Coordinates of C-alpha atoms and ligand atoms in Angstrom, one line a residue:
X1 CA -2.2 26.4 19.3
X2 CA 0.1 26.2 16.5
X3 CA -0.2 24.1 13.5
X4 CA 1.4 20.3 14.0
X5 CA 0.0 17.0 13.4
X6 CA -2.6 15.9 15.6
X7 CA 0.1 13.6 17.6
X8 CA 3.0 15.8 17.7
X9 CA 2.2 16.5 21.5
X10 CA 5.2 18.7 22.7
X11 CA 2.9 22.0 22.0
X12 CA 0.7 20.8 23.5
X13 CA 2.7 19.3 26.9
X14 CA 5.4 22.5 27.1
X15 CA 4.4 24.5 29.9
X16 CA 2.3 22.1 32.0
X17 CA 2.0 21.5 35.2
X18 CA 3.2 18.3 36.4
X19 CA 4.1 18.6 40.1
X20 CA 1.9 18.3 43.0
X21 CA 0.2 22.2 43.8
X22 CA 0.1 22.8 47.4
X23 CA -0.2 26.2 49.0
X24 CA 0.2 28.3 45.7
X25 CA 3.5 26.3 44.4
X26 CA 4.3 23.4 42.3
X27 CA 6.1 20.8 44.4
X28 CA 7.3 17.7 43.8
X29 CA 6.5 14.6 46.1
X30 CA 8.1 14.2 49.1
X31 CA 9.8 10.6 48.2
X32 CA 10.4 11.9 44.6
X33 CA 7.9 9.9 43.3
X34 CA 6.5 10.1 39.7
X35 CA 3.7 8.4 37.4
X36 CA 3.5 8.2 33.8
X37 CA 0.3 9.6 31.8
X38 CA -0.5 7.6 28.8
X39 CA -1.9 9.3 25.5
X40 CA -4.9 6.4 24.6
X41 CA -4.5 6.6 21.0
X42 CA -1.6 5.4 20.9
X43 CA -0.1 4.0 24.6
X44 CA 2.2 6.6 24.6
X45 CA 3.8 8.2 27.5
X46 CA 2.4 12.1 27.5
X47 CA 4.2 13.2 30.9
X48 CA 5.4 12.2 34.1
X49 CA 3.6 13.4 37.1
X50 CA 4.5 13.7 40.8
X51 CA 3.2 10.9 42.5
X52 CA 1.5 12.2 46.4
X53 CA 1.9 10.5 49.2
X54 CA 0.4 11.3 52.7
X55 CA 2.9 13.4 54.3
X56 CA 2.0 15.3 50.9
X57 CA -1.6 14.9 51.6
X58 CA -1.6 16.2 55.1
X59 CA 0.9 19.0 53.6
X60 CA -2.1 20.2 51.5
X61 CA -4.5 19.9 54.2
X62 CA -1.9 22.4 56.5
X63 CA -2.4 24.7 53.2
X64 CA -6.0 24.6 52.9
X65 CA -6.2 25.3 57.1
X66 CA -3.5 28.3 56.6
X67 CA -5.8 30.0 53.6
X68 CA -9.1 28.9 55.3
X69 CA -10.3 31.8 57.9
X70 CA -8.7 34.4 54.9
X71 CA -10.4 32.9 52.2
X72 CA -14.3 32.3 54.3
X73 CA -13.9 36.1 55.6
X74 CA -13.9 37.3 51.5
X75 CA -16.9 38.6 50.6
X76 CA -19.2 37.4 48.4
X77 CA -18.8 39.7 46.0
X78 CA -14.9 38.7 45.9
X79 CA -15.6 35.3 45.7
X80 CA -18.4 35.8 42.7
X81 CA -15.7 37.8 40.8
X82 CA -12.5 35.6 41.2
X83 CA -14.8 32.5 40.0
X84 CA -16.3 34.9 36.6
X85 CA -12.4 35.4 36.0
X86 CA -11.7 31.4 35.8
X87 CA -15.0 31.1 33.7
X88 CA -13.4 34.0 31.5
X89 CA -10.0 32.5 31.6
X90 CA -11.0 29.0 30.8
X91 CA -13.0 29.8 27.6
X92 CA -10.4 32.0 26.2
X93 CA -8.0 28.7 27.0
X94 CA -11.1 26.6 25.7
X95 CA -9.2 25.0 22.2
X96 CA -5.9 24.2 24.6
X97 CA -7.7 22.8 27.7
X98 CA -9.5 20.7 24.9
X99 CA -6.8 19.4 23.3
X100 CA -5.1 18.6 26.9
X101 CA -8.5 16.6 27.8
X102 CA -8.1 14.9 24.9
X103 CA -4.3 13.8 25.0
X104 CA -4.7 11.9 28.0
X105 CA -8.4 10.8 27.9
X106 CA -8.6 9.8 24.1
X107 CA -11.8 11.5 23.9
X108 CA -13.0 12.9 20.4
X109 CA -11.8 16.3 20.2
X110 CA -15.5 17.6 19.9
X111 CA -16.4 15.8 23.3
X112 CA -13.9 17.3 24.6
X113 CA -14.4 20.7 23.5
X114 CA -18.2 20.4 24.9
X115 CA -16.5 19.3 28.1
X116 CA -14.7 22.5 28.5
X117 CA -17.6 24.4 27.8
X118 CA -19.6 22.6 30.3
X119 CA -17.5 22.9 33.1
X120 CA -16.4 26.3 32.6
X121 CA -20.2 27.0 33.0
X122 CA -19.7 25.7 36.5
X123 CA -17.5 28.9 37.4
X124 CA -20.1 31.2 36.1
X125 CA -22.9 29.6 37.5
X126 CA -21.4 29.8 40.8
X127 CA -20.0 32.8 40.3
X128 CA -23.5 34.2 40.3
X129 CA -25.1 31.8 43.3
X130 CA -21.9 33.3 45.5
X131 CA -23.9 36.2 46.1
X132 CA -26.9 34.5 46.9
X133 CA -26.3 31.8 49.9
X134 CA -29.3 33.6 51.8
X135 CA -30.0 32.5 55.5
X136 CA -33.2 33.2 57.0
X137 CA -35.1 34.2 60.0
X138 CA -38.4 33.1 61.1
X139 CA -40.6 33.7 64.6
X140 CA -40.7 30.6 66.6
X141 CA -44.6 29.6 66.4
X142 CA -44.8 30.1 70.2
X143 CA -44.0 33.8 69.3
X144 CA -41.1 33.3 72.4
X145 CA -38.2 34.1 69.9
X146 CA -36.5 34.3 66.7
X147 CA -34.9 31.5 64.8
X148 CA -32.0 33.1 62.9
X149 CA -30.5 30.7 60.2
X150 CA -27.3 31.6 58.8
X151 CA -25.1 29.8 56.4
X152 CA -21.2 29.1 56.7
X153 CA -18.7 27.3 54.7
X154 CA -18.2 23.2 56.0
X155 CA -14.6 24.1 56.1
X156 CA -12.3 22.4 54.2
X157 CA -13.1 19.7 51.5
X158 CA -11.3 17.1 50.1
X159 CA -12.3 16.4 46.1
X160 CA -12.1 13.3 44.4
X161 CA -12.8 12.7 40.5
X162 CA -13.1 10.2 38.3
X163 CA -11.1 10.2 34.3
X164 CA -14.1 10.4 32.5
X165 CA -14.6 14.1 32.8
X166 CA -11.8 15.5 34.0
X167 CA -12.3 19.2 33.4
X168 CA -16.6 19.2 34.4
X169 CA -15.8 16.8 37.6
X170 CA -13.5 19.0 39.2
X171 CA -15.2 22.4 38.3
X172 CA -18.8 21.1 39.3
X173 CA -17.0 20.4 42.9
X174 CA -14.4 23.6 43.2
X175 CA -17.4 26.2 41.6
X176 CA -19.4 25.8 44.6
X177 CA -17.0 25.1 47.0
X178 CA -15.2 28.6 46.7
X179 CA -18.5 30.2 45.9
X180 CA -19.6 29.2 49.7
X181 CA -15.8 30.5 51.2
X182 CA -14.5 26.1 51.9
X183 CA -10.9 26.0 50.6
X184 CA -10.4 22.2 49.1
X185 CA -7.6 19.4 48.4
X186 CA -8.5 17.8 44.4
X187 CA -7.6 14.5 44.3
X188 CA -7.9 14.1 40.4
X189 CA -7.9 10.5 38.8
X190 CA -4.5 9.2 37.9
X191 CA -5.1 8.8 34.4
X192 CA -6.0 12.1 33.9
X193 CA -4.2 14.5 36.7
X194 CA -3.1 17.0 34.2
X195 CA -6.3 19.0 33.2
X196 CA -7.0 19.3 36.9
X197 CA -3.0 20.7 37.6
X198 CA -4.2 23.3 34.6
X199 CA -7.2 24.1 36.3
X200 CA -5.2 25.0 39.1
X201 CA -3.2 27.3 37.5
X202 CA -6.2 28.9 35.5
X203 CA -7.6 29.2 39.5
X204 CA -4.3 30.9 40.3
X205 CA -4.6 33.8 37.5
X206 CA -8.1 34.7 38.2
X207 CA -7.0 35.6 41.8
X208 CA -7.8 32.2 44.2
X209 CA -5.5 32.9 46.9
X210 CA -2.8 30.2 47.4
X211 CA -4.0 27.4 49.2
X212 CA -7.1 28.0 48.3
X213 CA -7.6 24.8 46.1
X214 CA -4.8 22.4 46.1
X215 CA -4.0 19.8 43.7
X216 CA -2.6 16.5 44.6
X217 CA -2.3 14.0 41.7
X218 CA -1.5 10.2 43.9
X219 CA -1.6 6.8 42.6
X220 CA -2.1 5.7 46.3
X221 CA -5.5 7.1 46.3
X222 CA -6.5 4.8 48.9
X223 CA -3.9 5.8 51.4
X224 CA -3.2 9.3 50.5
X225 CA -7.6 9.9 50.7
X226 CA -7.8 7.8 53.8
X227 CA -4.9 10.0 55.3
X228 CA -6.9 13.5 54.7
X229 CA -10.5 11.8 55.9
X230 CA -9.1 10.5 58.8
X231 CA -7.4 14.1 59.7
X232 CA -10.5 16.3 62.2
X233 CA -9.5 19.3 60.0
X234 CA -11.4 18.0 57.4
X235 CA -15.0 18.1 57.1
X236 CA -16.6 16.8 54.2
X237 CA -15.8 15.1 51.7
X238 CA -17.6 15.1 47.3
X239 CA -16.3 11.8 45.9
X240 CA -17.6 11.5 41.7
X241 CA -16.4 7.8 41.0
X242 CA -17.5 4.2 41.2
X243 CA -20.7 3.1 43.6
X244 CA -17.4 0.2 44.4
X245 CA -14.8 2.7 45.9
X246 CA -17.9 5.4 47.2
X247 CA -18.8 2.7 49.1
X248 CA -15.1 2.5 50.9
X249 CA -14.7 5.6 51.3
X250 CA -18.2 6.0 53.1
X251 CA -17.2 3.5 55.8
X252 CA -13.6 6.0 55.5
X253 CA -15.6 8.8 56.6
X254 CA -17.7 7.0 58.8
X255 CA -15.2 7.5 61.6
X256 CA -14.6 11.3 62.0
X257 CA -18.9 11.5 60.4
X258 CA -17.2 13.6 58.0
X259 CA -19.9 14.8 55.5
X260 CA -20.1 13.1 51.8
X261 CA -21.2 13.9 49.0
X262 CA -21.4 11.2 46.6
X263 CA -22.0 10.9 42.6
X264 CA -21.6 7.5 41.8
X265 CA -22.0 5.2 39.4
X266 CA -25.1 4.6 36.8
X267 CA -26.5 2.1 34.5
X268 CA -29.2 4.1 33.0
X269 CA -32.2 2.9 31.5
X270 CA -33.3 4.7 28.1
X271 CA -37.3 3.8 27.2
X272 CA -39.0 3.8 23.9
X273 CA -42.1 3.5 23.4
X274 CA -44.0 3.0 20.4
X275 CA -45.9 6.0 20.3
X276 CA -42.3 7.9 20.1
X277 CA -41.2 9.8 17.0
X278 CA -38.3 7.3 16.2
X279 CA -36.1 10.5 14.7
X280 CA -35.7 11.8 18.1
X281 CA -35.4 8.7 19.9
X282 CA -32.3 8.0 17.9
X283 CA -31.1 11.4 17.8
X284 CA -31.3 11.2 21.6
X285 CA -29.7 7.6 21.9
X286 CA -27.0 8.8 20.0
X287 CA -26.4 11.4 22.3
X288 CA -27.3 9.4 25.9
X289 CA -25.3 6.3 24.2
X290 CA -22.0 8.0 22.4
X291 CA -21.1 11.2 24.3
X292 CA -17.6 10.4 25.2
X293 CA -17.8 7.4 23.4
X294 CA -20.2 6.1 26.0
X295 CA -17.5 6.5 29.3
X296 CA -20.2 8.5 31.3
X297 CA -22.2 7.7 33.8
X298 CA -25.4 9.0 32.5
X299 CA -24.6 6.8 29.4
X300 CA -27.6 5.1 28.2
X301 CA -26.5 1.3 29.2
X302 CA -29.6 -0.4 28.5
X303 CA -32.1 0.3 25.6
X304 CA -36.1 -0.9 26.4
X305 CA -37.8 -0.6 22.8
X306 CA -41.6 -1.4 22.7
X307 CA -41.5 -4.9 20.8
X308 CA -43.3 -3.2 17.6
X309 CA -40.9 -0.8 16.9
X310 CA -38.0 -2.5 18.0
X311 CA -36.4 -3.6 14.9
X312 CA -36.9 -0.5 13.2
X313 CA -35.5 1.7 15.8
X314 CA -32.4 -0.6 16.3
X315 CA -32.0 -0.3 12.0
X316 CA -31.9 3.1 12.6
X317 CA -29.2 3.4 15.4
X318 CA -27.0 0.6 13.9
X319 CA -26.9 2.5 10.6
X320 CA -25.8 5.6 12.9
X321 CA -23.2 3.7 14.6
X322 CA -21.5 2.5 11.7
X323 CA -21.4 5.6 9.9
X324 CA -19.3 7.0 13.0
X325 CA -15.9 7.8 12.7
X326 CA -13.2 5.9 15.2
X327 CA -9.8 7.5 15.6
X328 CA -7.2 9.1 17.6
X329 CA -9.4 11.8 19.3
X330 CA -6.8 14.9 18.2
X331 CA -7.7 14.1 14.1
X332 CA -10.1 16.5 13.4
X333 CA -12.9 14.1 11.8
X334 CA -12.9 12.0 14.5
X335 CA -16.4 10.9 16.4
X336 CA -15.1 8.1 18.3
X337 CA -12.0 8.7 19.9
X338 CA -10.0 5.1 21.9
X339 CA -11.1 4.6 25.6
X340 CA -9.4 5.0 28.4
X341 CA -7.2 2.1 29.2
X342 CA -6.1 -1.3 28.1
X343 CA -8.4 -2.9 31.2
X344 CA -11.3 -0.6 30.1
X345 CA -11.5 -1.8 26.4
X346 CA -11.1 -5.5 28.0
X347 CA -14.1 -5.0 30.2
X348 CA -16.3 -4.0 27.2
X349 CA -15.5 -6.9 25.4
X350 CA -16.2 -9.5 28.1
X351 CA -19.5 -7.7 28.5
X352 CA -20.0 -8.0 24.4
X353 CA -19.0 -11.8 24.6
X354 CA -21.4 -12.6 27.6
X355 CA -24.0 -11.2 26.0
X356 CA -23.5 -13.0 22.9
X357 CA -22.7 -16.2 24.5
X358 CA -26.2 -15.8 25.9
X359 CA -28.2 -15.2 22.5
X360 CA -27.6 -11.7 21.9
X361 CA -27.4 -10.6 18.0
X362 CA -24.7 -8.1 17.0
X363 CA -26.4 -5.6 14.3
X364 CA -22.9 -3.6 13.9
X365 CA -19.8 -3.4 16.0
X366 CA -19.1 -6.3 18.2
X367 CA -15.3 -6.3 18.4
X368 CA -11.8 -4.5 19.0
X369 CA -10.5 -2.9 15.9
X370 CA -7.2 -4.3 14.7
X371 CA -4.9 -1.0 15.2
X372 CA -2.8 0.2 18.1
X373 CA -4.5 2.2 20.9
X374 CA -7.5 1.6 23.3
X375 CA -10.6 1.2 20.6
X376 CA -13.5 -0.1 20.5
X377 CA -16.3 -0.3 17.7
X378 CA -19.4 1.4 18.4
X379 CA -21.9 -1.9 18.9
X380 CA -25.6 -2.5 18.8
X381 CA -26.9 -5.6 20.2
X382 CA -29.8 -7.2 20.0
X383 CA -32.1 -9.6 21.5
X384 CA -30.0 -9.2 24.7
X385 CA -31.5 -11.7 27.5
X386 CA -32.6 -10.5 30.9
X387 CA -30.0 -11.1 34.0
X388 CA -26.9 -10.2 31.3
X389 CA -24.2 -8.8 32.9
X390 CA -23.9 -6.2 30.3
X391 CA -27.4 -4.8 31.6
X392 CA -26.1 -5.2 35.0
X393 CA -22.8 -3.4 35.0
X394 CA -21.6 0.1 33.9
X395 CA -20.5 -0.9 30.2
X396 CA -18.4 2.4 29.5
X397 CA -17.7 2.0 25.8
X398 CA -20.1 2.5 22.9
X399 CA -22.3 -0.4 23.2
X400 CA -26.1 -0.3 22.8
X401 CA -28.0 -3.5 24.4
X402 CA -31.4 -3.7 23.3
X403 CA -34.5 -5.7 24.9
X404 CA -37.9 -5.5 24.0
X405 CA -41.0 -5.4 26.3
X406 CA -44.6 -4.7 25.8
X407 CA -46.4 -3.0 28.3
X408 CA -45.7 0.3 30.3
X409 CA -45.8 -1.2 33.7
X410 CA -43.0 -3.8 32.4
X411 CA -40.6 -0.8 31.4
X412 CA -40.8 0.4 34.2
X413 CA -39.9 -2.7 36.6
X414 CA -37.2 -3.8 34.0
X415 CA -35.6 0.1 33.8
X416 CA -36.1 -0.3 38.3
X417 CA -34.9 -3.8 38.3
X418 CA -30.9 -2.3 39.3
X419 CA -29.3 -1.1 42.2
X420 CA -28.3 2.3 40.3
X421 CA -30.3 5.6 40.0
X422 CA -28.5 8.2 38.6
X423 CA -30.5 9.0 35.3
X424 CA -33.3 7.1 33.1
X425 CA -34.4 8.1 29.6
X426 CA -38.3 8.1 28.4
X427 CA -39.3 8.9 24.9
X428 CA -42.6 9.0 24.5
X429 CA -45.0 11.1 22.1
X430 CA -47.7 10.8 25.1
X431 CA -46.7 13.3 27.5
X432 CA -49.1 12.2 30.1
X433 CA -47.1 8.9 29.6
X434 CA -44.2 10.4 29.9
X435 CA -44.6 12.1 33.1
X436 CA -46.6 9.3 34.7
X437 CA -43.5 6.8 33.6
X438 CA -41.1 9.6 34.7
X439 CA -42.4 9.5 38.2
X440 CA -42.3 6.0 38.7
X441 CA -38.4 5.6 37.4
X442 CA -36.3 5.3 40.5
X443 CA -33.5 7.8 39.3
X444 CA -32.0 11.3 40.4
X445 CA -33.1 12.5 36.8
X446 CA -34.6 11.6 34.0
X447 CA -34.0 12.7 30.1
X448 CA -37.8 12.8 28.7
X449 CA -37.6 13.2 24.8
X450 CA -34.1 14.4 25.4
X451 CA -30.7 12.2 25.7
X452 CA -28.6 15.0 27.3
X453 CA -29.8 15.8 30.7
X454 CA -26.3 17.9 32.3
X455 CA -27.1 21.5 32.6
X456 CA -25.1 23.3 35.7
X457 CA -28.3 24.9 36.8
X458 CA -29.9 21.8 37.4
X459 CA -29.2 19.5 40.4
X460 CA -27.3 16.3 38.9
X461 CA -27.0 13.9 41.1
X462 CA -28.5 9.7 41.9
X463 CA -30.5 7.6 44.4
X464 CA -30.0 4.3 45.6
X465 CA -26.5 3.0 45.1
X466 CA -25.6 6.2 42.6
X467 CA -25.1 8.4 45.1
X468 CA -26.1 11.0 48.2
X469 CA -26.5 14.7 47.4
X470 CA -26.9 16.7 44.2
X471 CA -24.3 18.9 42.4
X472 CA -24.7 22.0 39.9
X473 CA -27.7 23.9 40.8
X474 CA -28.3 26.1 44.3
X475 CA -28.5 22.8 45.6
X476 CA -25.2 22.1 44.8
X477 CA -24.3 24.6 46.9
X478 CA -25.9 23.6 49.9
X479 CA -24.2 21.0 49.6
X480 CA -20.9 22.8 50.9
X481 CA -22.8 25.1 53.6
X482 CA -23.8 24.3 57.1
X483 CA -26.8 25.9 58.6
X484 CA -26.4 27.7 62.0
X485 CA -29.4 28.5 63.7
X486 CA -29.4 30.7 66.3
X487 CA -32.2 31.4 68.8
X488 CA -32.7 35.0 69.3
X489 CA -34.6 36.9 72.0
X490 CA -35.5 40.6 71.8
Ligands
NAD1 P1 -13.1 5.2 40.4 O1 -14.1 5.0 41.5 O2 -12.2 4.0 40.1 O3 -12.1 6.4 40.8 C1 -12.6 7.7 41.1 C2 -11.6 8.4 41.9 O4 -11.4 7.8 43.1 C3 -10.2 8.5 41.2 O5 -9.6 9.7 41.5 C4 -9.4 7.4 41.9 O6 -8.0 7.6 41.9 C5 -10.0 7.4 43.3 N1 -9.9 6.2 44.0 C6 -9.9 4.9 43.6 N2 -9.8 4.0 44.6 C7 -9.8 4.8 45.7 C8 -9.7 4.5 47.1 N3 -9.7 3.2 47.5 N4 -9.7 5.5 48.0 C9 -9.8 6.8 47.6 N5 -9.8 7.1 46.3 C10 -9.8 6.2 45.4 O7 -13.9 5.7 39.2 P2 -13.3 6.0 37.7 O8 -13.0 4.7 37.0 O9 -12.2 7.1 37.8 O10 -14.6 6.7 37.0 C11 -15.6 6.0 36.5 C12 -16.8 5.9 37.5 O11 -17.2 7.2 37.9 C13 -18.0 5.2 36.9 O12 -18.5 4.4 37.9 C14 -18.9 6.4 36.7 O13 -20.3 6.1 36.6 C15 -18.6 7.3 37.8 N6 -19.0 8.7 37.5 C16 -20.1 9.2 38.2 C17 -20.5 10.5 37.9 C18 -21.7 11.1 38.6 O14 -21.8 12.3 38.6 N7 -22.5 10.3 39.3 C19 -19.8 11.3 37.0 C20 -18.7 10.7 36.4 C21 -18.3 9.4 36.6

């Protein structure tokens, strides 16, 4: 990347792709349609991008059918070998891809670069569980014949993903979808459709046969989604996005049973108890709390701090917070790069203002910055009272409610006492108390004396409202596989 100023953004925006990818080309829409991407630091317009509508959708669907038999008849080998070349390709492209993320996410430039990392790890790690999508075979108990179990690609998938990470969300789907032979249609969110259009191209160069994976940025998400759901070709569906729209598009794939996966939405719990070393608890909130500047769905949305260490460990993370840096996510010292949108920087301020208007106590933070852009000042709150909306919703910006409590059974219920699952965090120096507390959190995972729970080898994924089916992992792979079982006499 050469030298300019973190805002001169034509380096960085030459050579992109910015039409809609279907069957190994870059096309436009077919009414000509085009969208503007906005650059959150400053509201900016970064590029225009062809807008998809359904005869589009159904266009990419016709291209993921063409390449389909070719691409499941590869062998495993292939597969495992095209998806180590995008791992390959994308680190070497790692500082670009970064800075792309960045551009039209806002995030801090370090966030992002962990991002690419992350999701590039996806394509290795599923370059290596290719190979290894065993079936089985058993003897029937009765001893009257052989159940054979073999494992095929669903067929083809349509992928949707949310702004927040728009590089990991769209790996963690297309890494084990090609690793089990599906070919897939991305639908990437609208504010961010231009790291996933790279991704396609990285795909490309490491050897994905066209219309393998498909790329089809649309602002009509509802229609254009509904559209390739609703056509029998299709067969499953892995939606990363709100519980609110998984829950639409559930009913959506309700009528051709088309299988879902779902990662949804989160309002995680982090727990501290008073027998925690308060270093590492802040450390770790720092981490579950400001990672992308707390637009994540494992952010930590709601602190419980045992009452007698409560003020000291909220001391310690306001101090953190205000030391942070806020800026346009491309300057280099920037920590705390704008969020996503106008609405989003709105939401978390209502939340902030409930909250306060309810008794809370700002420690640090509390408002919008006076400068242009999307920002929002990392916040620690205190004394926040039970029933809140801001312990109810997703907050997505770098605020840090804290309540207290005082016994282990009441963490437990108050961490339960949501309709969200995805992740909870426990610090603890007890690690009997830690693993008993662990197993009574109702979440897909839990953080215990660690704020950072991603890792591609691990199955991510939520219970209750957060979500159906796990991703990353070899159960993440299962996820796009069918079992056949045959019954076999010899
Ligand atoms: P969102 O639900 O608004 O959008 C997600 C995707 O769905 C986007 O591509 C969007 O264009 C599309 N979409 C929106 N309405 C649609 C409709 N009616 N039909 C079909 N598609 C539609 O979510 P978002 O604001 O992009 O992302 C933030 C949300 O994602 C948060 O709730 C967050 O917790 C969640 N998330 C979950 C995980 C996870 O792994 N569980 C990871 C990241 C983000």
């Amino acid at each position: 990347m050469p030298a300019h100023s973190p805002h001169a953004t034509a380096p960085l925006t030459s050579g992109l792709l910015t039409d809609l990818y279907v069957g190994g080309k870059e096309v436009p829409a077919s009414d000509g349609g085009r969208f503007d991407v906005l650059d959150p630091a400053t509201g900016d317009v970064v590029a225009s991008v062809a807008d998809g509508t359904v005869e589009d959708a159904l266009t990419a669907v016709d291209a993921a059918e063409q390449a389909a038999a070719a691409w499941a008849a590869t062998s495993p080998r292939q597969r495992s070998e095209v998806l180590r070349r995008a791992f390959e390709l994308m680190t070497a492209q790692a500082d670009d891809l970064a800075r792309l993320i960045t551009l039209e996410n806002g995030k801090a430039l370090p966030d992002a670069r962990g991002e690419v990392a992350y999701a590039a790890e996806f394509f290795r790690w599923y370059a290596e569980e290719a190979v290894r999508a065993s079936g089985s075979l058993l003897t029937a108990p009765s001893g009257a014949h052989k159940i054979l179990v073999l494992q095929q690609p669903v067929g083809i998938c349509v992928l949707v993903t949310p702004w927040n990470f728009p590089a990991a969300m769209a790996t963690r789907k297309i890494g084990p979808a090609l690793a089990a032979g599906c070919t897939v249609v991305l639908k990437p969110a609208s504010d961010t459709p231009l790291t996933a259009l790279a991704m396609a191209r990285i795909l490309a160069d490491a050897g994905v046969p066209d219309g393998v994976v498909n790329v089809l940025p649309a602002r009509r998400s509802g229609a254009v989604v509904s559209a390739m759901l609703h056509d029998p070709r299709v067969r499953k569906l892995s939606f990363t996005g709100s519980t609110e729209v998984g829950r639409v598009l559930l009913k959506e794939a309700a009528d051709h049973v088309v299988n879902c996966s779902m990662e949804l939405g989160g309002n995680a719990p982090f727990l501290v108890f008073a027998d925690a070393d308060l270093d590492a608890a802040v450390d770790g909130a720092m981490v579950a709390k400001m990672r992308n500047a707390g637009e994540a769905c494992t952010a930590a949305n709601r602190f419980y701090v045992e009452a007698s260490v409560a003020e000291e460990f909220a001391g310690r993370l306001a101090e953190r917070m205000a030391a942070m840096r806020v800026g346009p996510g491309l300057e280099p010292d920037t920590e705390v790069g704008p969020l996503v949108n106008e609405d989003s920087v709105a939401k978390v301020d209502e939340l902030v203002r409930g909250a306060l208007g309810a008794g809370a106590r700002t420690l640090v933070g509390g408002r919008r910055p006076d400068r242009t852009g999307y920002y929002y000042e990392p916040t620690v709150l205190l004394d926040v009272r039970p029933g809140s909306p801001i312990l109810e919703e997703e907050i997505f910006g770098p605020v840090a409610p804290i309540v207290t409590f005082t016994e282990e059974d009441e963490a437990i219920r108050l961490a339960n006492t949501t309709e969200y699952g995805l992740v909870a965090y426990v610090y603890t120096g007890d690690l009997a108390r830690g693993l008993r507390v662990s197993e009574g959190l109702e979440s897909g995972m839990v953080g215990l004396n660690r704020g950072l729970v991603s890792d591609p080898a691990a199955p991510f994924g939520g219970v209750k409202e957060s979500g159906i089916g796990r991703e990353g992992g070899h159960d993440g792979m299962l996820d796009y596989l069918e079992s056949k079982y045959v019954a076999v006499q010899w």
